[in-house]
XYZ file of N, CA and C in Angstrom:
750
model
N -18.091 15.400 -11.928
C -17.489 14.649 -10.828
C -17.995 13.217 -10.851
N -17.072 12.263 -10.853
C -17.455 10.862 -10.861
C -17.393 10.327 -9.442
N -18.536 9.872 -8.952
C -18.666 9.581 -7.531
C -18.896 8.119 -7.205
N -18.785 7.242 -8.174
C -19.068 5.845 -7.889
C -17.906 4.979 -8.365
N -17.191 4.403 -7.393
C -15.986 3.635 -7.673
C -16.146 2.222 -7.127
N -15.731 1.229 -7.911
C -15.573 -0.139 -7.423
C -14.100 -0.498 -7.523
N -13.674 -1.454 -6.708
C -12.268 -1.861 -6.684
C -12.165 -3.374 -6.838
N -11.259 -3.819 -7.709
C -10.900 -5.224 -7.843
C -9.486 -5.397 -7.293
N -9.283 -6.290 -6.327
C -7.956 -6.426 -5.746
C -7.812 -7.768 -5.046
N -6.641 -8.001 -4.445
C -6.424 -9.117 -3.534
C -6.193 -8.524 -2.152
N -6.340 -9.341 -1.116
C -6.133 -8.829 0.242
C -4.702 -9.127 0.676
N -3.774 -8.296 0.200
C -2.356 -8.481 0.513
C -1.783 -7.184 1.065
N -0.594 -7.276 1.626
C 0.073 -6.078 2.129
C 0.367 -5.116 0.983
N 0.720 -5.652 -0.188
C 1.005 -4.793 -1.337
C -0.231 -4.001 -1.761
N -1.375 -4.674 -1.820
C -2.601 -3.972 -2.220
C -3.007 -2.955 -1.159
N -2.745 -3.270 0.103
C -3.035 -2.315 1.178
C -2.205 -1.041 1.000
N -0.903 -1.208 0.746
C -0.037 -0.043 0.538
C -0.512 0.784 -0.652
N -0.882 0.088 -1.724
C -1.324 0.763 -2.945
C -2.611 1.551 -2.739
N -3.570 0.974 -2.026
C -4.933 1.508 -2.018
C -5.330 2.262 -0.757
N -4.557 2.154 0.323
C -5.014 2.684 1.607
C -5.267 4.190 1.577
N -4.397 4.966 0.951
C -4.587 6.422 0.938
C -5.809 6.816 0.126
N -5.993 6.130 -1.003
C -7.174 6.444 -1.820
C -8.449 6.088 -1.071
N -8.476 4.928 -0.452
C -9.671 4.517 0.295
C -9.921 5.461 1.461
N -8.860 5.867 2.138
C -9.005 6.796 3.273
C -9.638 8.114 2.833
N -9.191 8.646 1.708
C -9.665 9.958 1.260
C -11.002 9.906 0.535
N -11.306 8.783 -0.105
C -12.472 8.738 -0.990
C -13.413 7.584 -0.666
N -13.392 7.110 0.565
C -14.201 5.937 0.917
C -15.695 6.150 0.698
N -16.149 7.398 0.793
C -17.574 7.661 0.596
C -18.015 7.390 -0.836
N -17.058 7.385 -1.760
C -17.390 7.164 -3.174
C -17.186 5.718 -3.618
N -16.713 4.863 -2.715
C -16.429 3.470 -3.070
C -17.624 2.609 -2.686
N -18.214 1.969 -3.689
C -19.412 1.169 -3.426
C -19.068 -0.234 -2.949
N -18.129 -0.892 -3.622
C -17.808 -2.281 -3.314
C -16.345 -2.564 -3.620
N -15.714 -3.396 -2.792
C -14.375 -3.913 -3.067
C -14.503 -5.408 -3.323
N -14.116 -5.833 -4.521
C -14.168 -7.244 -4.906
C -12.790 -7.855 -4.677
N -12.744 -8.923 -3.867
C -11.466 -9.492 -3.459
C -11.298 -10.887 -4.041
N -10.243 -11.047 -4.818
C -9.954 -12.331 -5.433
C -9.576 -13.347 -4.365
N -9.999 -14.567 -4.550
C -9.689 -15.655 -3.618
C -8.877 -16.726 -4.335
N -8.147 -17.577 -3.576
C -7.373 -18.658 -4.214
C -8.270 -19.592 -5.000
N -7.648 -20.384 -5.884
C -8.401 -21.358 -6.660
C -9.132 -22.325 -5.739
N -10.247 -22.828 -6.212
C -11.022 -23.771 -5.412
C -10.214 -25.042 -5.145
N -10.549 -25.706 -4.034
C -9.790 -26.857 -3.581
C -9.654 -27.945 -4.651
N -10.696 -28.182 -5.456
C -10.614 -29.263 -6.432
C -9.586 -28.981 -7.523
N -9.159 -27.720 -7.657
C -8.162 -27.377 -8.653
C -6.765 -27.253 -8.047
N -6.658 -27.458 -6.744
C -5.420 -27.131 -6.046
C -4.239 -27.983 -6.519
N -4.454 -29.315 -6.632
C -3.343 -30.192 -6.965
C -2.797 -29.905 -8.358
N -3.670 -29.625 -9.302
C -3.232 -29.258 -10.647
C -2.461 -27.946 -10.608
N -2.977 -26.993 -9.842
C -2.315 -25.698 -9.693
C -0.929 -25.883 -9.076
N -0.846 -26.699 -8.009
C 0.409 -26.909 -7.309
C 1.458 -27.497 -8.248
N 1.077 -28.511 -9.004
C 2.028 -29.155 -9.913
C 2.520 -28.184 -10.978
N 1.601 -27.448 -11.566
C 1.954 -26.542 -12.666
C 2.805 -25.372 -12.200
N 2.413 -24.758 -11.080
C 3.069 -23.531 -10.639
C 4.261 -23.770 -9.719
N 4.257 -24.880 -8.970
C 5.299 -25.114 -7.988
C 6.349 -26.089 -8.501
N 5.916 -27.320 -8.789
C 6.871 -28.341 -9.207
C 7.521 -27.960 -10.534
N 6.723 -27.464 -11.479
C 7.252 -27.130 -12.797
C 7.604 -25.653 -12.924
N 7.302 -24.862 -11.910
C 7.497 -23.422 -12.009
C 8.587 -22.898 -11.092
N 8.201 -22.108 -10.104
C 9.178 -21.405 -9.281
C 9.863 -22.301 -8.254
N 9.328 -23.482 -8.008
C 10.005 -24.408 -7.115
C 9.461 -24.403 -5.693
N 9.757 -25.496 -4.990
C 9.295 -25.658 -3.611
C 9.868 -24.573 -2.700
N 11.151 -24.261 -2.896
C 11.807 -23.298 -2.001
C 11.094 -21.950 -2.008
N 10.696 -21.496 -3.208
C 9.992 -20.220 -3.290
C 8.705 -20.257 -2.475
N 7.949 -21.347 -2.598
C 6.670 -21.409 -1.913
C 6.822 -21.599 -0.408
N 7.938 -22.225 0.030
C 8.226 -22.274 1.466
C 8.500 -20.865 1.977
N 9.296 -20.100 1.225
C 9.558 -18.709 1.590
C 8.261 -17.907 1.628
N 7.391 -18.173 0.667
C 6.116 -17.463 0.607
C 5.241 -17.794 1.812
N 5.210 -19.071 2.198
C 4.418 -19.480 3.362
C 4.953 -18.819 4.626
N 6.287 -18.811 4.792
C 6.894 -18.170 5.965
C 6.559 -16.686 5.996
N 6.649 -16.044 4.842
C 6.321 -14.614 4.742
C 4.860 -14.374 5.135
N 3.958 -15.220 4.634
C 2.530 -15.058 4.944
C 2.256 -15.279 6.424
N 2.949 -16.248 7.029
C 2.766 -16.505 8.469
C 3.221 -15.302 9.285
N 4.357 -14.723 8.907
C 4.868 -13.558 9.631
C 3.909 -12.382 9.558
N 3.182 -12.286 8.452
C 2.272 -11.157 8.257
C 0.816 -11.508 8.549
N 0.602 -12.698 9.102
C -0.766 -13.182 9.309
C -1.566 -12.271 10.215
N -0.929 -11.783 11.273
C -1.633 -10.949 12.249
C -1.481 -9.459 11.975
N -0.936 -9.132 10.815
C -0.792 -7.731 10.434
C -2.174 -7.132 10.176
N -2.452 -6.029 10.823
C -3.768 -5.402 10.671
C -3.884 -4.591 9.389
N -2.783 -4.492 8.656
C -2.783 -3.719 7.410
C -3.350 -4.567 6.275
N -4.663 -4.737 6.280
C -5.326 -5.535 5.259
C -6.456 -4.733 4.625
N -6.797 -5.111 3.421
C -7.906 -4.469 2.724
C -9.218 -4.705 3.471
N -9.399 -5.919 4.000
C -10.630 -6.236 4.735
C -10.800 -5.312 5.933
N -9.741 -5.138 6.719
C -9.822 -4.248 7.884
C -10.105 -2.810 7.471
N -9.480 -2.396 6.376
C -9.697 -1.034 5.883
C -11.145 -0.846 5.436
N -11.666 -1.832 4.729
C -13.061 -1.753 4.277
C -14.018 -1.728 5.465
N -13.751 -2.565 6.452
C -14.602 -2.588 7.645
C -14.578 -1.251 8.381
N -13.415 -0.631 8.420
C -13.273 0.657 9.096
C -14.203 1.705 8.496
N -14.367 1.661 7.169
C -15.169 2.674 6.486
C -16.521 2.136 6.004
N -16.886 0.962 6.510
C -18.184 0.356 6.154
C -18.371 0.194 4.649
N -17.309 -0.251 3.981
C -17.376 -0.530 2.550
C -17.660 -2.013 2.362
N -18.613 -2.318 1.520
C -18.953 -3.704 1.251
C -17.797 -4.413 0.550
N -17.456 -5.625 1.021
C -16.488 -6.464 0.319
C -17.195 -7.717 -0.193
N -16.783 -8.153 -1.374
C -17.383 -9.335 -2.002
C -16.257 -10.277 -2.411
N -16.335 -11.541 -1.971
C -15.380 -12.550 -2.419
C -15.612 -12.833 -3.900
N -14.538 -12.802 -4.669
C -14.659 -12.993 -6.123
C -13.655 -14.023 -6.619
N -13.891 -15.317 -6.333
C -12.975 -16.345 -6.842
C -12.969 -16.410 -8.365
N -14.086 -15.984 -8.975
C -14.162 -15.876 -10.436
C -14.870 -14.568 -10.757
N -14.094 -13.549 -11.089
C -14.656 -12.213 -11.292
C -15.605 -12.177 -12.487
N -15.463 -13.139 -13.406
C -16.298 -13.158 -14.603
C -17.549 -14.019 -14.458
N -17.788 -14.506 -13.249
C -19.015 -15.252 -12.975
C -20.213 -14.329 -13.143
N -21.309 -14.839 -13.674
C -22.467 -14.003 -13.979
C -23.028 -13.326 -12.729
N -22.934 -13.988 -11.572
C -23.433 -13.378 -10.333
C -22.603 -12.154 -9.949
N -21.294 -12.270 -10.137
C -20.412 -11.130 -9.847
C -20.660 -10.011 -10.853
N -20.788 -10.380 -12.118
C -21.046 -9.375 -13.159
C -22.333 -8.610 -12.853
N -23.373 -9.328 -12.462
C -24.642 -8.671 -12.135
C -24.499 -7.747 -10.930
N -23.686 -8.151 -9.957
C -23.463 -7.294 -8.783
C -22.730 -6.021 -9.192
N -21.727 -6.160 -10.063
C -21.001 -4.980 -10.544
C -21.953 -4.054 -11.299
N -22.843 -4.622 -12.092
C -23.829 -3.806 -12.814
C -24.704 -3.030 -11.828
N -25.078 -3.676 -10.724
C -25.894 -2.999 -9.705
C -25.129 -1.829 -9.077
N -23.808 -1.950 -8.984
C -22.993 -0.859 -8.430
C -23.041 0.387 -9.315
N -23.226 0.183 -10.610
C -23.200 1.265 -11.604
C -21.948 2.141 -11.447
N -20.774 1.516 -11.496
C -19.554 2.298 -11.277
C -19.221 3.220 -12.447
N -18.735 4.408 -12.116
C -18.150 5.268 -13.142
C -16.770 4.737 -13.521
N -16.027 4.292 -12.497
C -14.669 3.784 -12.681
C -14.498 2.533 -11.826
N -13.778 1.560 -12.358
C -13.316 0.427 -11.559
C -11.794 0.528 -11.468
N -11.265 0.416 -10.251
C -9.823 0.394 -10.029
C -9.387 -1.056 -9.857
N -8.413 -1.480 -10.630
C -7.851 -2.825 -10.532
C -6.405 -2.718 -10.069
N -6.114 -3.280 -8.901
C -4.754 -3.239 -8.376
C -4.386 -4.539 -7.702
N -3.289 -5.143 -8.140
C -2.872 -6.461 -7.638
C -3.987 -7.483 -7.796
N -4.710 -7.371 -8.874
C -5.798 -8.306 -9.144
C -5.263 -9.403 -10.049
N -5.478 -10.669 -9.671
C -4.806 -11.783 -10.320
C -5.695 -12.579 -11.273
N -6.708 -11.931 -11.822
C -7.579 -12.603 -12.784
C -7.706 -11.761 -14.050
N -7.962 -12.441 -15.173
C -8.215 -11.731 -16.428
C -9.651 -11.212 -16.412
N -9.802 -9.931 -16.663
C -11.120 -9.291 -16.671
C -11.637 -9.288 -18.111
N -12.785 -9.910 -18.317
C -13.298 -10.088 -19.678
C -14.272 -8.979 -20.077
N -14.671 -9.020 -21.344
C -15.364 -7.883 -21.951
C -16.694 -7.530 -21.283
N -17.428 -8.524 -20.746
C -18.706 -8.211 -20.101
C -18.520 -7.279 -18.914
N -17.386 -7.381 -18.245
C -17.077 -6.468 -17.139
C -16.475 -5.169 -17.650
N -15.627 -5.284 -18.665
C -14.926 -4.105 -19.172
C -15.898 -3.014 -19.615
N -17.035 -3.429 -20.187
C -17.972 -2.440 -20.735
C -18.934 -1.869 -19.697
N -18.857 -2.330 -18.443
C -19.813 -1.851 -17.435
C -19.546 -0.424 -16.967
N -18.330 -0.081 -16.501
C -18.130 1.288 -15.982
C -18.237 2.335 -17.081
N -18.822 3.471 -16.743
C -19.043 4.511 -17.749
C -17.737 5.111 -18.267
N -16.702 5.148 -17.419
C -15.401 5.676 -17.841
C -14.470 4.551 -18.262
N -14.368 3.516 -17.451
C -13.499 2.392 -17.778
C -12.897 1.785 -16.526
N -12.059 0.779 -16.753
C -11.328 0.129 -15.666
C -9.881 0.596 -15.720
N -9.417 1.183 -14.625
C -8.031 1.625 -14.520
C -7.229 0.541 -13.809
N -6.228 0.008 -14.488
C -5.395 -1.042 -13.906
C -4.021 -0.501 -13.547
N -3.524 -0.916 -12.381
C -2.179 -0.541 -11.941
C -1.232 -1.682 -12.301
N -0.290 -1.409 -13.189
C 0.653 -2.433 -13.650
C 2.061 -2.048 -13.224
N 2.830 -3.040 -12.731
C 4.147 -2.766 -12.158
C 5.268 -2.822 -13.189
N 5.135 -2.025 -14.237
C 6.229 -1.823 -15.183
C 5.915 -0.588 -16.013
N 6.897 -0.161 -16.785
C 6.691 0.953 -17.706
C 6.198 0.384 -19.032
N 4.907 0.171 -19.130
C 4.342 -0.364 -20.369
C 4.711 0.524 -21.552
N 4.920 -0.087 -22.734
C 4.621 -1.477 -23.093
C 5.700 -2.489 -22.710
N 6.764 -2.070 -22.016
C 7.776 -3.022 -21.567
C 7.227 -3.860 -20.420
N 7.604 -5.102 -20.406
C 7.258 -6.023 -19.322
C 5.751 -6.164 -19.119
N 5.034 -6.311 -20.242
C 3.649 -6.742 -20.145
C 3.630 -8.174 -19.617
N 2.470 -8.589 -19.082
C 2.356 -9.958 -18.612
C 2.519 -10.078 -17.107
N 2.990 -11.265 -16.676
C 2.993 -11.585 -15.242
C 4.371 -11.375 -14.613
N 4.359 -11.126 -13.311
C 5.563 -10.990 -12.482
C 6.592 -10.018 -13.068
N 6.177 -8.814 -13.441
C 7.141 -7.872 -14.026
C 8.263 -7.484 -13.078
N 8.005 -7.474 -11.754
C 9.070 -7.108 -10.813
C 10.170 -8.173 -10.815
N 9.783 -9.438 -10.852
C 10.778 -10.513 -10.979
C 11.632 -10.307 -12.225
N 10.972 -10.035 -13.343
C 11.690 -9.983 -14.614
C 12.641 -8.794 -14.706
N 12.253 -7.631 -14.166
C 13.176 -6.494 -14.239
C 14.414 -6.738 -13.383
N 14.240 -7.439 -12.246
C 15.398 -7.776 -11.417
C 16.273 -8.821 -12.107
N 15.656 -9.839 -12.659
C 16.420 -10.879 -13.348
C 17.211 -10.295 -14.521
N 16.617 -9.317 -15.202
C 17.267 -8.728 -16.378
C 18.194 -7.575 -16.038
N 18.428 -7.373 -14.735
C 19.384 -6.364 -14.264
C 19.065 -4.947 -14.745
N 17.777 -4.631 -14.778
C 17.378 -3.265 -15.113
C 17.759 -2.328 -13.958
N 18.067 -1.090 -14.296
C 18.375 -0.115 -13.243
C 17.167 0.771 -12.942
N 16.173 0.723 -13.828
C 14.938 1.481 -13.620
C 13.747 0.626 -14.035
N 12.643 0.881 -13.394
C 11.382 0.316 -13.828
C 10.336 1.416 -13.634
N 9.103 1.061 -13.387
C 8.103 2.105 -13.175
C 6.716 1.543 -12.975
N 5.806 2.442 -12.729
C 4.391 2.106 -12.538
C 3.610 2.682 -13.717
N 2.693 1.893 -14.241
C 1.784 2.369 -15.280
C 0.351 2.170 -14.835
N -0.460 3.207 -14.995
C -1.903 3.052 -14.854
C -2.491 3.172 -16.256
N -3.226 2.131 -16.652
C -3.750 2.095 -18.015
C -5.191 1.617 -18.001
N -5.892 1.907 -19.078
C -7.242 1.392 -19.243
C -7.197 -0.068 -19.646
N -8.060 -0.862 -19.061
C -8.127 -2.270 -19.429
C -8.975 -2.444 -20.686
N -8.435 -3.232 -21.625
C -9.183 -3.676 -22.784
C -9.016 -5.191 -22.866
N -9.506 -5.801 -23.918
C -9.483 -7.264 -23.977
C -8.082 -7.846 -24.119
N -7.146 -7.109 -24.684
C -5.762 -7.569 -24.741
C -5.119 -7.499 -23.364
N -4.056 -8.269 -23.152
C -3.398 -8.315 -21.852
C -2.389 -7.173 -21.730
N -2.709 -6.200 -20.864
C -1.843 -5.039 -20.607
C -1.589 -4.221 -21.868
N -2.591 -4.115 -22.724
C -2.423 -3.414 -24.003
C -3.194 -2.097 -24.069
N -3.974 -1.773 -23.046
C -4.835 -0.595 -23.099
C -4.086 0.715 -23.035
N -4.777 1.793 -23.388
C -4.175 3.133 -23.410
C -3.636 3.518 -22.032
N -2.479 4.186 -22.048
C -1.804 4.602 -20.816
C -2.419 5.895 -20.298
N -2.718 5.897 -19.012
C -3.279 7.074 -18.343
C -2.167 7.898 -17.709
N -1.260 7.239 -16.996
C -0.163 7.932 -16.313
C 0.933 6.922 -16.014
N 2.191 7.385 -15.984
C 3.328 6.544 -15.657
C 4.317 7.308 -14.783
N 5.105 6.562 -14.014
C 6.172 7.192 -13.233
C 7.320 6.216 -13.051
N 8.555 6.710 -13.261
C 9.755 5.893 -13.093
C 9.985 5.526 -11.637
N 10.610 4.378 -11.437
C 11.051 3.943 -10.111
C 12.468 3.389 -10.253
N 13.403 3.898 -9.452
C 14.770 3.386 -9.472
C 14.833 2.011 -8.816
N 15.698 1.162 -9.334
C 15.931 -0.152 -8.753
C 17.260 -0.104 -8.005
N 17.236 -0.490 -6.728
C 18.437 -0.482 -5.898
C 19.163 -1.818 -6.022
N 20.476 -1.797 -5.824
C 21.254 -3.024 -5.896
C 20.819 -4.033 -4.835
N 20.290 -3.528 -3.730
C 19.871 -4.394 -2.621
C 18.426 -4.863 -2.737
N 17.726 -4.481 -3.784
C 16.298 -4.786 -3.878
C 16.031 -6.275 -4.048
N 15.031 -6.747 -3.320
C 14.416 -8.046 -3.561
C 13.096 -7.791 -4.286
N 12.433 -8.850 -4.721
C 11.110 -8.683 -5.322
C 10.179 -8.006 -4.317
N 10.271 -8.424 -3.062
C 9.411 -7.872 -2.015
C 9.673 -6.390 -1.778
N 10.925 -6.007 -1.584
C 11.232 -4.610 -1.260
C 10.898 -3.676 -2.419
N 11.184 -4.128 -3.646
C 10.871 -3.291 -4.812
C 9.371 -3.167 -5.001
N 8.643 -4.263 -4.788
C 7.190 -4.222 -4.931
C 6.571 -3.263 -3.923
N 7.056 -3.275 -2.693
C 6.538 -2.354 -1.671
C 6.789 -0.904 -2.069
N 8.001 -0.622 -2.543
C 8.310 0.759 -2.922
C 7.505 1.189 -4.143
N 7.303 0.276 -5.072
C 6.490 0.589 -6.242
C 5.030 0.816 -5.860
N 4.578 0.113 -4.832
C 3.195 0.293 -4.376
C 2.974 1.690 -3.824
N 3.990 2.228 -3.157
C 3.893 3.596 -2.633
C 3.785 4.592 -3.789
N 4.623 4.414 -4.802
C 4.557 5.294 -5.979
C 3.220 5.113 -6.696
N 2.766 3.874 -6.802
C 1.481 3.605 -7.437
C 0.338 4.295 -6.721
N 0.406 4.327 -5.395
C -0.621 5.009 -4.607
C -0.705 6.487 -4.970
N 0.456 7.101 -5.157
C 0.509 8.529 -5.480
C -0.087 8.810 -6.854
N 0.323 8.035 -7.851
C -0.143 8.361 -9.207
C -1.578 7.885 -9.448
N -2.032 6.914 -8.646
C -3.429 6.493 -8.762
C -4.353 7.652 -8.431
N -4.053 8.358 -7.360
C -4.897 9.492 -6.979
C -4.842 10.596 -8.032
N -3.656 10.813 -8.608
C -3.530 11.798 -9.687
C -4.364 11.387 -10.891
N -4.331 10.091 -11.237
C -5.087 9.599 -12.385
C -6.584 9.811 -12.197
N -7.091 9.479 -11.013
C -8.527 9.643 -10.752
C -8.910 11.121 -10.774
N -8.064 11.966 -10.200
C -8.333 13.409 -10.216
C -8.383 13.933 -11.647
N -7.464 13.467 -12.503
C -7.455 13.905 -13.899
C -8.722 13.467 -14.625
N -9.202 12.274 -14.304
C -10.464 11.815 -14.884
C -11.595 12.736 -14.449
N -11.631 13.040 -13.168
C -12.720 13.858 -12.631
C -12.691 15.285 -13.161
N -11.494 15.766 -13.487
C -11.350 17.134 -13.996
C -11.344 17.187 -15.524
N -11.650 16.043 -16.144
C -11.629 15.943 -17.601
C -10.274 16.338 -18.192
N -9.209 15.980 -17.476
C -7.848 16.266 -17.932
C -7.125 14.999 -18.374
N -7.887 13.975 -18.680
C -7.299 12.692 -19.037
C -6.675 12.772 -20.427
N -5.365 12.510 -20.507
C -4.654 12.495 -21.782
C -4.123 11.080 -22.019
N -4.852 10.320 -22.794
C -4.499 8.927 -23.020
C -3.376 8.799 -24.056
N -2.529 7.816 -23.841
C -1.418 7.558 -24.746
C -1.489 6.101 -25.208
N -1.567 5.898 -26.509
C -1.608 4.536 -27.038
C -0.242 3.871 -26.897
N -0.270 2.574 -26.609
C 0.974 1.836 -26.475
C 1.501 1.419 -27.850
N 2.803 1.533 -27.986
C 3.477 1.000 -29.175
C 3.922 -0.424 -28.833
N 3.039 -1.376 -29.081
C 3.306 -2.746 -28.657
C 4.495 -3.354 -29.389
N 4.818 -2.811 -30.555
C 5.968 -3.311 -31.297
C 7.280 -3.038 -30.599
N 7.321 -2.026 -29.751
C 8.554 -1.692 -29.038
C 8.550 -2.225 -27.615
N 7.517 -2.973 -27.258
C 7.391 -3.470 -25.895
C 7.892 -4.902 -25.759
N 7.520 -5.516 -24.645
C 7.906 -6.902 -24.387
C 6.846 -7.567 -23.527
N 6.742 -8.885 -23.654
C 5.754 -9.643 -22.886
C 6.452 -10.808 -22.194
N 6.138 -11.005 -20.916
C 6.734 -12.091 -20.142
C 5.648 -12.940 -19.502
N 5.896 -14.247 -19.488
C 4.958 -15.190 -18.867
C 5.543 -15.675 -17.543
N 4.966 -16.743 -16.982
C 5.452 -17.265 -15.715
C 6.917 -17.709 -15.844
N 7.750 -17.377 -14.859
C 9.145 -17.848 -14.877
C 9.220 -19.369 -14.827
N 10.244 -19.916 -15.452
C 10.498 -21.350 -15.416
C 11.568 -21.656 -14.357
N 11.840 -22.939 -14.145
C 12.909 -23.307 -13.219
C 14.255 -22.761 -13.682
N 14.457 -22.743 -14.995
C 15.702 -22.198 -15.538
C 15.817 -20.708 -15.229
N 14.717 -19.982 -15.364
C 14.717 -18.550 -15.029
C 15.026 -18.349 -13.551
N 14.437 -19.190 -12.711
C 14.638 -19.082 -11.272
C 16.087 -19.380 -10.901
N 16.675 -20.392 -11.532
C 18.063 -20.741 -11.252
C 18.989 -19.579 -11.617
N 18.726 -18.945 -12.747
C 19.528 -17.789 -13.162
C 19.342 -16.620 -12.196
N 18.126 -16.423 -11.751
C 17.796 -15.372 -10.778
C 18.613 -15.569 -9.500
N 18.636 -16.787 -8.995
C 19.374 -17.096 -7.758
C 20.876 -16.973 -7.971
N 21.359 -17.419 -9.136
C 22.771 -17.354 -9.440
C 23.286 -15.918 -9.415
N 22.412 -14.981 -9.766
C 22.785 -13.560 -9.733
C 22.764 -12.988 -8.322
N 22.333 -13.808 -7.351
C 22.237 -13.323 -5.975
C 20.954 -12.576 -5.692
N 19.974 -12.688 -6.578
C 18.698 -11.997 -6.398
C 17.787 -12.796 -5.454
N 16.897 -12.088 -4.785
C 16.013 -12.721 -3.796
C 14.575 -12.279 -3.985
N 13.656 -13.129 -3.535
C 12.241 -12.768 -3.508
C 11.925 -11.951 -2.262
N 12.522 -12.360 -1.116
C 12.220 -11.687 0.163
C 13.521 -11.330 0.876
C-alpha cells in the first residue's frame, strides 16, 4: 500500500473538479499540494506580448478575465479543499527551484499526481517519487501531445477525445500510459464545457489508476509516438479559424 502522495496543480475550477473526490477520500495520505502561480511581475509584459498580442488575442483574455471574475467567489477551490482537510499547500511559481525540490524530497512521496499543472517538470523531480509522477493529460495520447489539446480537438472537428493518465518522463507527454478513457465531443461544446466534462471523467480514472498502483495491477503501455501528434500554442490564424467555425472558449 502506497500511503504518501503529493500533488502538483493549479488552483482552478477544473483542477477542483478533477481532484476533489480523490482528496476527499484519500486526504490522510496527501502530504502536500504544490500550487503553480502566475509568472512573476517582471516577466509579465513579455508574457503578455507573446501570449496575448501575438497569440490568442485580446478578446480571448477579456473573456478569460470575465470568467475569472464570475468565479472569483466560488468556494470550489483547491485551497479551500486543502484547508478543509488540513493539507499543507505550497506556492510553486517555479516547481524546479531547488527549495521546492528539497521540500518534495522531504515529503518522500510514493506517487506525485500532476493535474492541470502548467510547468515542465524536470528530471530532478521526476526521480524523487518511488513509483513515479502520474500526469492527467486531456487527450488520447499519443494524439494531441503538447498544449491546449481541448482547443485543438474542437478546432479539428473531432467527434471524440479522451483522458490519458501517464507517467511523466523527460519528454513532453511521452511517458508510458497508465489508463485512458474516451470522451464524446458534443456539437454544442465550448473549450470550457468540454474541459469540465473531461475533468469529471479524469477524476474517475485517476482513482482507478492509483488503486491499480496500490494493488500492483499497473499495466503500462508504451506510446507509439510515430502515430501521434504534437500541438503548440495556437496562433492568431488558428484562433480566426476556430471562431469562423462558430467554436467558443466559454
